[in-house]
PDB file of C-alpha atoms in Angstrom:
ATOM      1  CA  MET A   1       0.000   0.000   0.000  1.00  0.00           C
ATOM      2  CA  PRO A   2       1.356   3.403  -0.888  1.00  0.00           C
ATOM      3  CA  ASP A   3       2.309   5.875   1.748  1.00  0.00           C
ATOM      4  CA  SER A   4      -0.223   8.743   2.132  1.00  0.00           C
ATOM      5  CA  SER A   5       2.521  11.265   2.587  1.00  0.00           C
ATOM      6  CA  SER A   6       3.833  10.580  -0.873  1.00  0.00           C
ATOM      7  CA  LEU A   7       0.502  11.295  -2.585  1.00  0.00           C
ATOM      8  CA  PRO A   8       0.229  14.734  -4.318  1.00  0.00           C
ATOM      9  CA  LEU A   9      -2.750  15.963  -2.204  1.00  0.00           C
ATOM     10  CA  ARG A  10      -3.414  19.579  -1.291  1.00  0.00           C
ATOM     11  CA  ASP A  11      -5.374  21.142   1.528  1.00  0.00           C
ATOM     12  CA  ILE A  12      -9.037  22.092   0.896  1.00  0.00           C
ATOM     13  CA  HIS A  13      -9.382  25.656  -0.408  1.00  0.00           C
ATOM     14  CA  LEU A  14     -12.742  27.388   0.262  1.00  0.00           C
ATOM     15  CA  PRO A  15     -14.062  29.848  -2.298  1.00  0.00           C
ATOM     16  CA  ALA A  16     -13.838  33.563  -1.503  1.00  0.00           C
ATOM     17  CA  GLU A  17     -16.768  35.059   0.450  1.00  0.00           C
ATOM     18  CA  ILE A  18     -19.533  36.602  -1.606  1.00  0.00           C
ATOM     19  CA  ALA A  19     -19.229  40.383  -1.615  1.00  0.00           C
ATOM     20  CA  TRP A  20     -22.191  42.459  -0.465  1.00  0.00           C
ATOM     21  CA  TRP A  21     -21.625  44.955  -3.267  1.00  0.00           C
ATOM     22  CA  PRO A  22     -22.950  45.038  -5.948  1.00  0.00           C
ATOM     23  CA  PRO A  23     -26.301  43.650  -4.834  1.00  0.00           C
ATOM     24  CA  ALA A  24     -28.096  41.032  -6.817  1.00  0.00           C
ATOM     25  CA  VAL A  25     -30.652  42.026  -9.458  1.00  0.00           C
ATOM     26  CA  GLY A  26     -33.558  41.235  -7.140  1.00  0.00           C
ATOM     27  CA  TRP A  27     -32.407  43.835  -4.611  1.00  0.00           C
ATOM     28  CA  TRP A  28     -32.173  46.469  -7.349  1.00  0.00           C
ATOM     29  CA  LEU A  29     -35.721  45.639  -8.459  1.00  0.00           C
ATOM     30  CA  LEU A  30     -36.974  45.865  -4.870  1.00  0.00           C
ATOM     31  CA  LEU A  31     -35.324  49.261  -4.425  1.00  0.00           C
ATOM     32  CA  ALA A  32     -36.809  50.512  -7.702  1.00  0.00           C
ATOM     33  CA  GLY A  33     -40.251  49.282  -6.629  1.00  0.00           C
ATOM     34  CA  ILE A  34     -40.030  51.046  -3.264  1.00  0.00           C
ATOM     35  CA  ILE A  35     -38.943  54.282  -4.920  1.00  0.00           C
ATOM     36  CA  LEU A  36     -41.732  53.991  -7.479  1.00  0.00           C
ATOM     37  CA  ILE A  37     -44.360  53.433  -4.770  1.00  0.00           C
ATOM     38  CA  ALA A  38     -43.024  56.371  -2.730  1.00  0.00           C
ATOM     39  CA  VAL A  39     -43.099  58.711  -5.746  1.00  0.00           C
ATOM     40  CA  ALA A  40     -46.630  57.591  -6.664  1.00  0.00           C
ATOM     41  CA  ALA A  41     -47.860  58.131  -3.087  1.00  0.00           C
ATOM     42  CA  TRP A  42     -46.248  61.563  -2.969  1.00  0.00           C
ATOM     43  CA  TRP A  43     -47.808  62.518  -6.325  1.00  0.00           C
ATOM     44  CA  TRP A  44     -51.248  61.280  -5.249  1.00  0.00           C
ATOM     45  CA  TYR A  45     -51.047  63.213  -1.959  1.00  0.00           C
ATOM     46  CA  ARG A  46     -49.998  66.434  -3.705  1.00  0.00           C
ATOM     47  CA  ARG A  47     -52.717  66.057  -6.317  1.00  0.00           C
ATOM     48  CA  ARG A  48     -55.435  65.531  -3.693  1.00  0.00           C
ATOM     49  CA  ARG A  49     -54.166  68.489  -1.714  1.00  0.00           C
ATOM     50  CA  ARG A  50     -54.064  70.715  -4.787  1.00  0.00           C
ATOM     51  CA  LEU A  51     -57.612  69.735  -5.785  1.00  0.00           C
ATOM     52  CA  ARG A  52     -58.944  70.511  -2.301  1.00  0.00           C
ATOM     53  CA  PHE A  53     -57.117  73.815  -2.256  1.00  0.00           C
ATOM     54  CA  ALA A  54     -58.529  74.594  -5.693  1.00  0.00           C
ATOM     55  CA  ALA A  55     -62.072  73.841  -4.521  1.00  0.00           C
ATOM     56  CA  THR A  56     -61.875  76.297  -1.606  1.00  0.00           C
ATOM     57  CA  THR A  57     -60.196  78.940  -3.780  1.00  0.00           C
ATOM     58  CA  LEU A  58     -62.922  78.662  -6.403  1.00  0.00           C
ATOM     59  CA  ALA A  59     -65.585  78.744  -3.697  1.00  0.00           C
ATOM     60  CA  LEU A  60     -64.147  81.963  -2.275  1.00  0.00           C
ATOM     61  CA  LYS A  61     -64.166  83.518  -5.754  1.00  0.00           C
ATOM     62  CA  GLU A  62     -67.787  82.460  -6.234  1.00  0.00           C
ATOM     63  CA  LEU A  63     -68.647  83.899  -2.824  1.00  0.00           C
ATOM     64  CA  GLU A  64     -67.049  87.201  -3.812  1.00  0.00           C
ATOM     65  CA  ALA A  65     -69.113  87.206  -7.022  1.00  0.00           C
ATOM     66  CA  ILE A  66     -72.324  86.590  -5.058  1.00  0.00           C
ATOM     67  CA  GLU A  67     -71.371  89.335  -2.622  1.00  0.00           C
ATOM     68  CA  ALA A  68     -70.592  91.787  -5.438  1.00  0.00           C
ATOM     69  CA  ASP A  69     -73.854  91.005  -7.244  1.00  0.00           C
ATOM     70  CA  PHE A  70     -75.837  91.454  -4.033  1.00  0.00           C
ATOM     71  CA  ARG A  71     -74.182  94.760  -3.146  1.00  0.00           C
ATOM     72  CA  ALA A  72     -74.574  96.049  -6.709  1.00  0.00           C
ATOM     73  CA  GLY A  73     -78.266  95.168  -6.701  1.00  0.00           C
ATOM     74  CA  ILE A  74     -77.949  92.639  -9.524  1.00  0.00           C
ATOM     75  CA  CYS A  75     -79.529  89.958  -7.350  1.00  0.00           C
ATOM     76  CA  ASP A  76     -81.979  90.363  -4.496  1.00  0.00           C
ATOM     77  CA  ALA A  77     -81.612  88.881  -1.003  1.00  0.00           C
ATOM     78  CA  GLY A  78     -83.578  85.720  -1.823  1.00  0.00           C
ATOM     79  CA  ASP A  79     -81.470  85.004  -4.891  1.00  0.00           C
ATOM     80  CA  ALA A  80     -78.264  85.609  -2.920  1.00  0.00           C
ATOM     81  CA  VAL A  81     -79.375  83.133  -0.248  1.00  0.00           C
ATOM     82  CA  ARG A  82     -80.235  80.518  -2.898  1.00  0.00           C
ATOM     83  CA  ARG A  83     -76.848  80.973  -4.567  1.00  0.00           C
ATOM     84  CA  LEU A  84     -75.078  80.708  -1.202  1.00  0.00           C
ATOM     85  CA  SER A  85     -76.990  77.544  -0.391  1.00  0.00           C
ATOM     86  CA  ILE A  86     -75.956  75.981  -3.702  1.00  0.00           C
ATOM     87  CA  LEU A  87     -72.335  77.068  -3.218  1.00  0.00           C
ATOM     88  CA  MET A  88     -72.124  75.590   0.290  1.00  0.00           C
ATOM     89  CA  ARG A  89     -73.688  72.324  -0.873  1.00  0.00           C
ATOM     90  CA  ARG A  90     -71.345  71.992  -3.869  1.00  0.00           C
ATOM     91  CA  LEU A  91     -68.267  72.717  -1.785  1.00  0.00           C
ATOM     92  CA  SER A  92     -69.324  70.256   0.904  1.00  0.00           C
ATOM     93  CA  ILE A  93     -69.816  67.508  -1.645  1.00  0.00           C
ATOM     94  CA  SER A  94     -66.429  68.323  -3.184  1.00  0.00           C
ATOM     95  CA  LEU A  95     -64.495  68.197   0.080  1.00  0.00           C
ATOM     96  CA  PHE A  96     -66.294  65.553   2.112  1.00  0.00           C
ATOM     97  CA  PRO A  97     -67.365  62.027   1.175  1.00  0.00           C
ATOM     98  CA  ARG A  98     -70.723  62.023  -0.563  1.00  0.00           C
ATOM     99  CA  SER A  99     -72.172  59.685   2.027  1.00  0.00           C
ATOM    100  CA  GLU A 100     -71.331  62.261   4.672  1.00  0.00           C
ATOM    101  CA  ALA A 101     -72.616  65.448   3.025  1.00  0.00           C
ATOM    102  CA  ALA A 102     -74.783  64.843  -0.043  1.00  0.00           C
ATOM    103  CA  GLY A 103     -77.965  63.500   1.513  1.00  0.00           C
ATOM    104  CA  LEU A 104     -78.238  65.965   4.384  1.00  0.00           C
ATOM    105  CA  THR A 105     -81.226  68.282   4.601  1.00  0.00           C
ATOM    106  CA  GLY A 106     -82.835  70.497   7.192  1.00  0.00           C
ATOM    107  CA  GLU A 107     -81.385  70.480  10.690  1.00  0.00           C
ATOM    108  CA  ALA A 108     -78.904  67.729   9.824  1.00  0.00           C
ATOM    109  CA  TRP A 109     -77.439  69.945   7.087  1.00  0.00           C
ATOM    110  CA  LEU A 110     -77.073  72.880   9.485  1.00  0.00           C
ATOM    111  CA  SER A 111     -75.502  70.624  12.124  1.00  0.00           C
ATOM    112  CA  PHE A 112     -73.024  69.373   9.544  1.00  0.00           C
ATOM    113  CA  LEU A 113     -72.029  72.962   8.741  1.00  0.00           C
ATOM    114  CA  ASP A 114     -71.765  73.720  12.476  1.00  0.00           C
ATOM    115  CA  GLY A 115     -69.400  70.785  12.890  1.00  0.00           C
ATOM    116  CA  VAL A 116     -66.718  72.523  10.846  1.00  0.00           C
ATOM    117  CA  LEU A 117     -66.887  75.741  12.884  1.00  0.00           C
ATOM    118  CA  GLN A 118     -67.374  73.846  16.172  1.00  0.00           C
ATOM    119  CA  ARG A 119     -70.122  76.230  17.240  1.00  0.00           C
ATOM    120  CA  PRO A 120     -73.835  76.499  16.404  1.00  0.00           C
ATOM    121  CA  ALA A 121     -73.536  79.423  13.987  1.00  0.00           C
ATOM    122  CA  PHE A 122     -75.742  77.789  11.361  1.00  0.00           C
ATOM    123  CA  SER A 123     -78.332  75.942  13.416  1.00  0.00           C
ATOM    124  CA  SER A 124     -79.071  78.797  15.840  1.00  0.00           C
ATOM    125  CA  GLY A 125     -77.292  81.826  14.390  1.00  0.00           C
ATOM    126  CA  ALA A 126     -77.148  83.843  11.208  1.00  0.00           C
ATOM    127  CA  GLY A 127     -76.725  80.681   9.157  1.00  0.00           C
ATOM    128  CA  ARG A 128     -80.299  79.600   9.826  1.00  0.00           C
ATOM    129  CA  VAL A 129     -81.288  81.765   6.843  1.00  0.00           C
ATOM    130  CA  LEU A 130     -79.386  79.327   4.643  1.00  0.00           C
ATOM    131  CA  HIS A 131     -81.962  76.657   5.464  1.00  0.00           C
ATOM    132  CA  GLU A 132     -85.129  78.752   5.633  1.00  0.00           C
ATOM    133  CA  GLY A 133     -84.345  81.523   3.139  1.00  0.00           C
ATOM    134  CA  PRO A 134     -84.823  79.693  -0.155  1.00  0.00           C
ATOM    135  CA  TYR A 135     -88.383  78.745   0.886  1.00  0.00           C
ATOM    136  CA  ARG A 136     -89.504  82.067   2.306  1.00  0.00           C
ATOM    137  CA  PRO A 137     -91.448  84.493   0.131  1.00  0.00           C
ATOM    138  CA  SER A 138     -88.981  87.261   0.968  1.00  0.00           C
ATOM    139  CA  VAL A 139     -85.639  87.550   2.705  1.00  0.00           C
ATOM    140  CA  GLU A 140     -84.505  90.779   4.320  1.00  0.00           C
ATOM    141  CA  ASN A 141     -81.284  92.395   3.101  1.00  0.00           C
ATOM    142  CA  GLU A 142     -80.072  92.655   6.708  1.00  0.00           C
ATOM    143  CA  GLU A 143     -80.101  88.854   6.978  1.00  0.00           C
ATOM    144  CA  VAL A 144     -77.779  88.355   4.017  1.00  0.00           C
ATOM    145  CA  GLU A 145     -74.750  90.315   5.275  1.00  0.00           C
ATOM    146  CA  PRO A 146     -74.127  88.137   8.372  1.00  0.00           C
ATOM    147  CA  LEU A 147     -74.713  85.040   6.222  1.00  0.00           C
ATOM    148  CA  LEU A 148     -72.052  86.163   3.735  1.00  0.00           C
ATOM    149  CA  VAL A 149     -69.561  86.663   6.585  1.00  0.00           C
ATOM    150  CA  LEU A 150     -70.456  83.284   8.080  1.00  0.00           C
ATOM    151  CA  CYS A 151     -70.116  81.468   4.755  1.00  0.00           C
ATOM    152  CA  ARG A 152     -66.715  83.079   4.167  1.00  0.00           C
ATOM    153  CA  GLU A 153     -65.584  81.968   7.621  1.00  0.00           C
ATOM    154  CA  TRP A 154     -66.835  78.410   6.969  1.00  0.00           C
ATOM    155  CA  ILE A 155     -65.068  78.168   3.601  1.00  0.00           C
ATOM    156  CA  GLU A 156     -61.783  79.485   5.028  1.00  0.00           C
ATOM    157  CA  THR A 157     -62.025  77.168   8.037  1.00  0.00           C
ATOM    158  CA  VAL A 158     -62.769  74.077   5.964  1.00  0.00           C
ATOM    159  CA  GLY A 159     -59.925  75.010   3.624  1.00  0.00           C
ATOM    160  CA  LYS A 160     -57.461  75.180   6.513  1.00  0.00           C
ATOM    161  CA  GLN A 161     -58.731  71.934   8.027  1.00  0.00           C
ATOM    162  CA  ARG A 162     -58.464  70.037   4.739  1.00  0.00           C
ATOM    163  CA  ARG A 163     -54.906  71.118   3.913  1.00  0.00           C
TER     164      ARG A 163
END
């Protein structure tokens, strides 16, 4: 039998350790996916914010138009109240979920508007005209001025809360 020391054997050589850089293709794809999701979420958030800001800005411009028409005598008090009611309803439906704002009428509608201001300015204050005015035969001019101020405050408040 041959002597084992005379055999041409070498010691076992392990391969070099796998380097951590550059990462495998799967890690690059995961990183790209995370970046893509983050950019999409950021874009969606900015778009939603811009649309909400645009809704309150347009509502304030419409309110100024109603106010100018009322002060110039182009529309009477009843017409101004009807236009304000429509404006408040449209803005509410634009900013809040439809299930929350669209089907409200009467006292529930006024309570919803009060919820933004956190005081009963619509249900027991000057805003009551918003509910009763469109159905009255005549609305006094003195009732419209406080309603215009209250609607402006509501629009500005809801705009700040939604940003």
